[in-house]
PDB file of C-alpha atoms in Angstrom:
ATOM      1  CA  MET A   1      20.430   1.441 -12.514  1.00 49.00           C
ATOM      2  CA  ARG A   2      22.296   1.358  -9.203  1.00 51.00           C
ATOM      3  CA  TYR A   3      22.468  -1.175  -6.397  1.00 47.00           C
ATOM      4  CA  VAL A   4      23.069   0.137  -2.902  1.00 46.00           C
ATOM      5  CA  ARG A   5      23.256  -0.934   0.721  1.00 42.00           C
ATOM      6  CA  ILE A   6      20.336   0.675   2.520  1.00 43.00           C
ATOM      7  CA  LEU A   7      20.986   2.938   5.476  1.00 39.00           C
ATOM      8  CA  PHE A   8      17.644   3.250   7.214  1.00 39.00           C
ATOM      9  CA  ALA A   9      16.595   6.587   8.648  1.00 38.00           C
ATOM     10  CA  PRO A  10      15.677   6.739  12.345  1.00 37.00           C
ATOM     11  CA  PRO A  11      11.927   6.392  13.047  1.00 35.00           C
ATOM     12  CA  LEU A  12      11.611   9.898  14.443  1.00 31.00           C
ATOM     13  CA  LEU A  13      12.958  11.598  11.337  1.00 32.00           C
ATOM     14  CA  ALA A  14      10.574  14.431  10.562  1.00 31.00           C
ATOM     15  CA  ALA A  15      10.740  14.248   6.773  1.00 38.00           C
ATOM     16  CA  SER A  16      11.325  11.709   4.044  1.00 46.00           C
ATOM     17  CA  ILE A  17      14.690  11.216   2.400  1.00 49.00           C
ATOM     18  CA  ALA A  18      14.870  11.496  -1.391  1.00 52.00           C
ATOM     19  CA  PHE A  19      17.763  10.554  -3.666  1.00 52.00           C
ATOM     20  CA  ALA A  20      18.309  12.371  -6.949  1.00 53.00           C
ATOM     21  CA  GLY A  21      19.074  10.713 -10.263  1.00 59.00           C
ATOM     22  CA  GLU A  22      18.331   7.222 -11.525  1.00 71.00           C
ATOM     23  CA  PRO A  23      16.439   4.867  -9.202  1.00 80.00           C
ATOM     24  CA  TRP A  24      18.218   2.509  -6.868  1.00 93.00           C
ATOM     25  CA  ILE A  25      17.309  -1.179  -6.980  1.00 95.00           C
ATOM     26  CA  VAL A  26      16.551  -3.777  -4.331  1.00 96.00           C
ATOM     27  CA  SER A  27      16.054  -7.349  -5.516  1.00 96.00           C
ATOM     28  CA  GLY A  28      14.931 -10.309  -3.462  1.00 96.00           C
ATOM     29  CA  ARG A  29      12.111 -12.553  -2.328  1.00 97.00           C
ATOM     30  CA  VAL A  30       8.934 -11.259  -0.688  1.00 98.00           C
ATOM     31  CA  VAL A  31       8.682 -12.723   2.813  1.00 98.00           C
ATOM     32  CA  GLY A  32       5.968 -10.563   4.367  1.00 98.00           C
ATOM     33  CA  ILE A  33       2.815  -8.601   3.520  1.00 98.00           C
ATOM     34  CA  SER A  34       1.772  -5.942   6.047  1.00 96.00           C
ATOM     35  CA  ASP A  35      -1.238  -4.588   4.163  1.00 96.00           C
ATOM     36  CA  GLY A  36      -2.284  -3.653   0.626  1.00 97.00           C
ATOM     37  CA  ASP A  37       0.655  -1.319   0.056  1.00 97.00           C
ATOM     38  CA  THR A  38       3.528  -2.559   2.256  1.00 97.00           C
ATOM     39  CA  ILE A  39       5.738  -5.635   1.873  1.00 98.00           C
ATOM     40  CA  THR A  40       9.000  -7.051   3.260  1.00 98.00           C
ATOM     41  CA  VAL A  41      11.731  -8.189   0.886  1.00 98.00           C
ATOM     42  CA  LEU A  42      14.637 -10.477   1.817  1.00 98.00           C
ATOM     43  CA  ASP A  43      17.649  -9.692  -0.385  1.00 96.00           C
ATOM     44  CA  ARG A  44      20.484 -11.996  -1.506  1.00 93.00           C
ATOM     45  CA  ASP A  45      22.536 -10.970   1.561  1.00 95.00           C
ATOM     46  CA  HIS A  46      19.681 -12.034   3.872  1.00 96.00           C
ATOM     47  CA  ARG A  47      18.803  -8.459   4.819  1.00 97.00           C
ATOM     48  CA  GLN A  48      15.150  -7.529   5.147  1.00 97.00           C
ATOM     49  CA  HIS A  49      13.783  -4.337   3.612  1.00 97.00           C
ATOM     50  CA  LYS A  50      10.376  -2.873   4.371  1.00 97.00           C
ATOM     51  CA  ILE A  51       8.899  -1.546   1.125  1.00 98.00           C
ATOM     52  CA  ARG A  52       6.052   0.968   0.831  1.00 98.00           C
ATOM     53  CA  LEU A  53       4.489   0.821  -2.650  1.00 98.00           C
ATOM     54  CA  ALA A  54       4.938   4.198  -4.340  1.00 98.00           C
ATOM     55  CA  GLY A  55       2.087   6.084  -5.953  1.00 98.00           C
ATOM     56  CA  ILE A  56      -0.761   4.269  -4.205  1.00 98.00           C
ATOM     57  CA  ASP A  57      -2.528   4.212  -0.840  1.00 98.00           C
ATOM     58  CA  ALA A  58      -4.431   1.056   0.078  1.00 97.00           C
ATOM     59  CA  PRO A  59      -7.260   0.642   2.616  1.00 94.00           C
ATOM     60  CA  GLU A  60      -6.029   0.362   6.195  1.00 88.00           C
ATOM     61  CA  LYS A  61      -6.401  -2.694   8.414  1.00 84.00           C
ATOM     62  CA  GLY A  62      -9.942  -2.716   9.747  1.00 78.00           C
ATOM     63  CA  GLN A  63     -11.125  -0.453   6.932  1.00 88.00           C
ATOM     64  CA  PRO A  64     -13.558  -1.866   4.355  1.00 90.00           C
ATOM     65  CA  PHE A  65     -11.601  -3.733   1.657  1.00 95.00           C
ATOM     66  CA  GLY A  66      -8.433  -3.625   3.780  1.00 94.00           C
ATOM     67  CA  ASP A  67      -8.252  -7.428   3.967  1.00 95.00           C
ATOM     68  CA  ARG A  68      -9.066  -7.853   0.280  1.00 97.00           C
ATOM     69  CA  SER A  69      -6.363  -5.390  -0.704  1.00 98.00           C
ATOM     70  CA  LYS A  70      -3.804  -7.255   1.404  1.00 97.00           C
ATOM     71  CA  GLN A  71      -4.906 -10.594  -0.056  1.00 98.00           C
ATOM     72  CA  SER A  72      -4.602  -9.225  -3.583  1.00 98.00           C
ATOM     73  CA  LEU A  73      -1.051  -8.038  -2.952  1.00 98.00           C
ATOM     74  CA  SER A  74      -0.178 -11.349  -1.287  1.00 98.00           C
ATOM     75  CA  ARG A  75      -1.407 -13.344  -4.294  1.00 96.00           C
ATOM     76  CA  ALA A  76       0.706 -11.184  -6.596  1.00 96.00           C
ATOM     77  CA  VAL A  77       4.034 -11.235  -4.767  1.00 97.00           C
ATOM     78  CA  MET A  78       4.196 -13.418  -1.635  1.00 97.00           C
ATOM     79  CA  GLY A  79       7.147 -15.789  -1.991  1.00 96.00           C
ATOM     80  CA  GLN A  80       8.001 -14.292  -5.375  1.00 95.00           C
ATOM     81  CA  GLU A  81      11.268 -12.794  -6.586  1.00 96.00           C
ATOM     82  CA  VAL A  82      10.766  -9.070  -7.150  1.00 97.00           C
ATOM     83  CA  LYS A  83      12.689  -5.996  -8.234  1.00 97.00           C
ATOM     84  CA  VAL A  84      12.091  -2.685  -6.460  1.00 98.00           C
ATOM     85  CA  ASP A  85      12.922   0.612  -8.178  1.00 97.00           C
ATOM     86  CA  TRP A  86      13.182   3.401  -5.618  1.00 95.00           C
ATOM     87  CA  THR A  87      14.485   6.945  -5.068  1.00 92.00           C
ATOM     88  CA  LYS A  88      13.120   7.707  -1.593  1.00 93.00           C
ATOM     89  CA  GLN A  89      12.804   6.518   2.003  1.00 94.00           C
ATOM     90  CA  ASP A  90       9.921   7.735   4.137  1.00 93.00           C
ATOM     91  CA  ARG A  91      10.110   9.098   7.681  1.00 88.00           C
ATOM     92  CA  TYR A  92       9.854   5.573   9.091  1.00 88.00           C
ATOM     93  CA  GLY A  93      12.865   4.353   7.126  1.00 92.00           C
ATOM     94  CA  ARG A  94      10.790   2.366   4.634  1.00 95.00           C
ATOM     95  CA  ILE A  95      11.847   2.282   1.001  1.00 97.00           C
ATOM     96  CA  VAL A  96       9.173   3.865  -1.192  1.00 97.00           C
ATOM     97  CA  GLY A  97       9.335   2.150  -4.555  1.00 97.00           C
ATOM     98  CA  LYS A  98       7.751   0.481  -7.537  1.00 98.00           C
ATOM     99  CA  ILE A  99       7.509  -3.326  -7.332  1.00 98.00           C
ATOM    100  CA  TRP A 100       8.134  -5.424 -10.426  1.00 98.00           C
ATOM    101  CA  VAL A 101       7.346  -9.153 -10.633  1.00 97.00           C
ATOM    102  CA  ALA A 102       7.099 -11.786 -13.353  1.00 95.00           C
ATOM    103  CA  PRO A 103       3.485 -11.888 -14.617  1.00 93.00           C
ATOM    104  CA  PRO A 104       1.414 -14.871 -13.448  1.00 88.00           C
ATOM    105  CA  GLY A 105       1.092 -17.748 -15.868  1.00 82.00           C
ATOM    106  CA  THR A 106       4.599 -17.440 -17.278  1.00 83.00           C
ATOM    107  CA  GLY A 107       5.844 -20.465 -15.346  1.00 80.00           C
ATOM    108  CA  CYS A 108       9.006 -18.563 -14.489  1.00 82.00           C
ATOM    109  CA  THR A 109       9.666 -17.977 -10.776  1.00 75.00           C
ATOM    110  CA  GLY A 110      13.449 -17.620 -10.347  1.00 79.00           C
ATOM    111  CA  PRO A 111      15.559 -14.497  -9.789  1.00 83.00           C
ATOM    112  CA  THR A 112      16.422 -14.198 -13.494  1.00 88.00           C
ATOM    113  CA  CYS A 113      12.795 -14.179 -14.716  1.00 91.00           C
ATOM    114  CA  PRO A 114      11.813 -11.007 -16.619  1.00 93.00           C
ATOM    115  CA  LYS A 115       9.866  -8.819 -14.196  1.00 95.00           C
ATOM    116  CA  THR A 116       7.426  -6.788 -16.279  1.00 96.00           C
ATOM    117  CA  LEU A 117       4.307  -6.510 -14.095  1.00 97.00           C
ATOM    118  CA  ASP A 118       3.990  -3.229 -12.157  1.00 98.00           C
ATOM    119  CA  VAL A 119       2.393  -4.456  -8.927  1.00 98.00           C
ATOM    120  CA  ASN A 120       1.541  -0.947  -7.700  1.00 98.00           C
ATOM    121  CA  LEU A 121      -0.415  -0.292 -10.881  1.00 98.00           C
ATOM    122  CA  ALA A 122      -2.090  -3.700 -10.629  1.00 98.00           C
ATOM    123  CA  GLN A 123      -3.509  -2.813  -7.190  1.00 98.00           C
ATOM    124  CA  LEU A 124      -5.133   0.251  -8.753  1.00 98.00           C
ATOM    125  CA  THR A 125      -6.431  -1.705 -11.745  1.00 98.00           C
ATOM    126  CA  VAL A 126      -8.395  -4.161  -9.572  1.00 98.00           C
ATOM    127  CA  GLY A 127      -9.819  -1.325  -7.475  1.00 98.00           C
ATOM    128  CA  LEU A 128      -8.006  -2.113  -4.241  1.00 98.00           C
ATOM    129  CA  ALA A 129      -6.017   1.097  -3.799  1.00 98.00           C
ATOM    130  CA  TRP A 130      -6.218   4.819  -4.477  1.00 98.00           C
ATOM    131  CA  HIS A 131      -3.811   6.778  -6.649  1.00 98.00           C
ATOM    132  CA  TYR A 132      -1.951   8.750  -3.961  1.00 97.00           C
ATOM    133  CA  LYS A 133      -2.457  12.266  -5.346  1.00 96.00           C
ATOM    134  CA  GLU A 134      -0.522  13.918  -2.518  1.00 95.00           C
ATOM    135  CA  PHE A 135       2.690  12.403  -3.865  1.00 95.00           C
ATOM    136  CA  GLU A 136       1.925  12.165  -7.578  1.00 96.00           C
ATOM    137  CA  LYS A 137       4.508  14.869  -8.400  1.00 95.00           C
ATOM    138  CA  GLU A 138       7.182  12.398  -7.283  1.00 95.00           C
ATOM    139  CA  GLN A 139       6.148  10.080 -10.132  1.00 96.00           C
ATOM    140  CA  SER A 140       7.305  10.310 -13.715  1.00 96.00           C
ATOM    141  CA  PRO A 141       4.725  11.930 -16.030  1.00 97.00           C
ATOM    142  CA  GLU A 142       4.167   8.512 -17.638  1.00 97.00           C
ATOM    143  CA  ASP A 143       3.488   6.755 -14.321  1.00 98.00           C
ATOM    144  CA  ARG A 144       1.327   9.624 -13.113  1.00 98.00           C
ATOM    145  CA  GLY A 145      -0.856   9.293 -16.190  1.00 98.00           C
ATOM    146  CA  ARG A 146      -1.043   5.488 -16.041  1.00 98.00           C
ATOM    147  CA  TYR A 147      -1.893   5.406 -12.347  1.00 98.00           C
ATOM    148  CA  SER A 148      -4.522   8.129 -12.643  1.00 98.00           C
ATOM    149  CA  PHE A 149      -6.139   6.388 -15.631  1.00 98.00           C
ATOM    150  CA  ALA A 150      -6.135   3.012 -13.834  1.00 98.00           C
ATOM    151  CA  GLU A 151      -8.026   4.515 -10.897  1.00 98.00           C
ATOM    152  CA  GLN A 152     -10.531   6.181 -13.218  1.00 98.00           C
ATOM    153  CA  GLU A 153     -11.123   2.891 -15.041  1.00 98.00           C
ATOM    154  CA  ALA A 154     -11.610   1.002 -11.766  1.00 98.00           C
ATOM    155  CA  ARG A 155     -14.083   3.653 -10.604  1.00 97.00           C
ATOM    156  CA  ALA A 156     -16.047   3.398 -13.848  1.00 97.00           C
ATOM    157  CA  LYS A 157     -16.212  -0.399 -13.555  1.00 97.00           C
ATOM    158  CA  LYS A 158     -17.057  -0.225  -9.831  1.00 97.00           C
ATOM    159  CA  ALA A 159     -14.224  -2.640  -9.221  1.00 98.00           C
ATOM    160  CA  GLY A 160     -13.182  -3.548  -5.694  1.00 97.00           C
ATOM    161  CA  LEU A 161     -13.631  -0.717  -3.207  1.00 97.00           C
ATOM    162  CA  TRP A 162     -15.352   1.383  -5.883  1.00 97.00           C
ATOM    163  CA  SER A 163     -18.395  -0.888  -5.509  1.00 96.00           C
ATOM    164  CA  GLU A 164     -19.062   1.152  -2.358  1.00 91.00           C
ATOM    165  CA  PRO A 165     -21.133   4.333  -2.925  1.00 86.00           C
ATOM    166  CA  ASP A 166     -18.691   6.602  -1.099  1.00 85.00           C
ATOM    167  CA  PRO A 167     -15.460   4.845  -0.066  1.00 90.00           C
ATOM    168  CA  VAL A 168     -13.338   6.703   2.486  1.00 86.00           C
ATOM    169  CA  PRO A 169      -9.725   7.283   1.381  1.00 92.00           C
ATOM    170  CA  PRO A 170      -7.178   5.885   3.840  1.00 90.00           C
ATOM    171  CA  TRP A 171      -5.552   9.306   4.378  1.00 88.00           C
ATOM    172  CA  GLU A 172      -8.921  10.494   5.742  1.00 84.00           C
ATOM    173  CA  TRP A 173      -9.493   7.249   7.632  1.00 79.00           C
ATOM    174  CA  ARG A 174      -6.198   7.712   9.461  1.00 77.00           C
ATOM    175  CA  HIS A 175      -7.596  10.961  10.878  1.00 70.00           C
ATOM    176  CA  GLY A 176     -10.876   9.365  11.932  1.00 64.00           C
ATOM    177  CA  PRO A 177     -12.678   9.519  15.293  1.00 62.00           C
ATOM    178  CA  LYS A 178     -10.475  10.197  18.314  1.00 62.00           C
ATOM    179  CA  GLY A 179      -9.892   6.953  20.149  1.00 68.00           C
ATOM    180  CA  GLY A 180     -10.260   4.748  17.073  1.00 74.00           C
ATOM    181  CA  PRO A 181     -12.818   3.761  14.430  1.00 81.00           C
ATOM    182  CA  VAL A 182     -16.446   2.954  15.119  1.00 85.00           C
ATOM    183  CA  LYS A 183     -16.740  -0.810  15.669  1.00 87.00           C
ATOM    184  CA  LYS A 184     -19.623  -2.847  14.275  1.00 89.00           C
ATOM    185  CA  SER A 185     -19.841  -6.099  16.214  1.00 89.00           C
ATOM    186  CA  LYS A 186     -20.812  -9.461  14.764  1.00 85.00           C
ATOM    187  CA  SER A 187     -24.302  -8.906  16.178  1.00 86.00           C
ATOM    188  CA  GLY A 188     -24.664  -5.740  14.056  1.00 88.00           C
ATOM    189  CA  ILE A 189     -24.342  -3.190  16.898  1.00 88.00           C
ATOM    190  CA  CYS A 190     -22.274  -0.033  16.314  1.00 89.00           C
ATOM    191  CA  HIS A 191     -19.924   0.937  19.166  1.00 85.00           C
ATOM    192  CA  ALA A 192     -18.501   4.476  19.162  1.00 81.00           C
ATOM    193  CA  PRO A 193     -15.085   5.114  20.819  1.00 81.00           C
ATOM    194  CA  GLU A 194     -16.715   6.933  23.727  1.00 71.00           C
ATOM    195  CA  SER A 195     -19.145   4.094  24.535  1.00 75.00           C
ATOM    196  CA  ALA A 196     -18.598   1.956  27.651  1.00 71.00           C
ATOM    197  CA  SER A 197     -18.646  -1.247  25.599  1.00 78.00           C
ATOM    198  CA  TYR A 198     -16.055  -0.073  23.048  1.00 81.00           C
ATOM    199  CA  GLN A 199     -12.953  -1.768  24.470  1.00 78.00           C
ATOM    200  CA  SER A 200     -14.734  -5.094  24.990  1.00 82.00           C
ATOM    201  CA  VAL A 201     -15.590  -5.489  21.267  1.00 84.00           C
ATOM    202  CA  LYS A 202     -12.844  -7.654  19.767  1.00 80.00           C
ATOM    203  CA  ASN A 203     -14.349  -9.066  16.566  1.00 82.00           C
ATOM    204  CA  PHE A 204     -15.697  -6.222  14.470  1.00 86.00           C
ATOM    205  CA  THR A 205     -15.842  -4.334  11.189  1.00 88.00           C
ATOM    206  CA  ALA A 206     -14.428  -0.808  11.444  1.00 85.00           C
ATOM    207  CA  PHE A 207     -16.096   2.349  10.116  1.00 85.00           C
ATOM    208  CA  PRO A 208     -14.776   5.937  10.037  1.00 82.00           C
ATOM    209  CA  THR A 209     -17.968   7.450  11.491  1.00 82.00           C
ATOM    210  CA  LEU A 210     -21.034   6.342  13.428  1.00 81.00           C
ATOM    211  CA  ASP A 211     -23.272   7.378  10.491  1.00 78.00           C
ATOM    212  CA  ALA A 212     -21.312   5.109   8.143  1.00 83.00           C
ATOM    213  CA  CYS A 213     -21.651   2.216  10.575  1.00 86.00           C
ATOM    214  CA  LEU A 214     -25.386   2.717  10.986  1.00 79.00           C
ATOM    215  CA  ALA A 215     -25.891   3.086   7.247  1.00 79.00           C
ATOM    216  CA  SER A 216     -24.189  -0.256   6.672  1.00 80.00           C
TER     217      SER A 216
END
């Protein structure tokens, strides 16, 4: 395993950066949770690293189960010492890696605790992320099989987001209606992006289409 100082790629880089060979390692304490698949780690030199969890794609903010996915990840790692195995940075300069943490209930919380829980896999197991098939070839055959099986098991158990009859994957959600998602207000009214009232709705549940909002 190798430790390295991270040189972040500029935000406008058109493609991701991959590094051949054994994975690099970042170790530190989790100080931020952006959503169900992105965290911030503060290393021993007080540098912050934005980490995108490899192999999974979690519901977006405003998407059904987006908050639950974020909460699940927060319970697992917020304030915890973690180890990140990585071989790639994405086009936004984020490290794309596998997060390891000491399993809950061990009573061990320090930097030297054995970190044996794969957090990325855990998000799949509880049904709060998709196995990111677009990038599965970047995984080892073992991880690819484990992650795929975990999603299948969560589907079969209708765990988390799989309790919905037809959950929308986040990679489709991100290409949703022009102008933003359909907003369902607290009063139960659906507001499409082209409606005059759209911008005034502040507290809402987001849906990828008007049909999905109405069906809810």
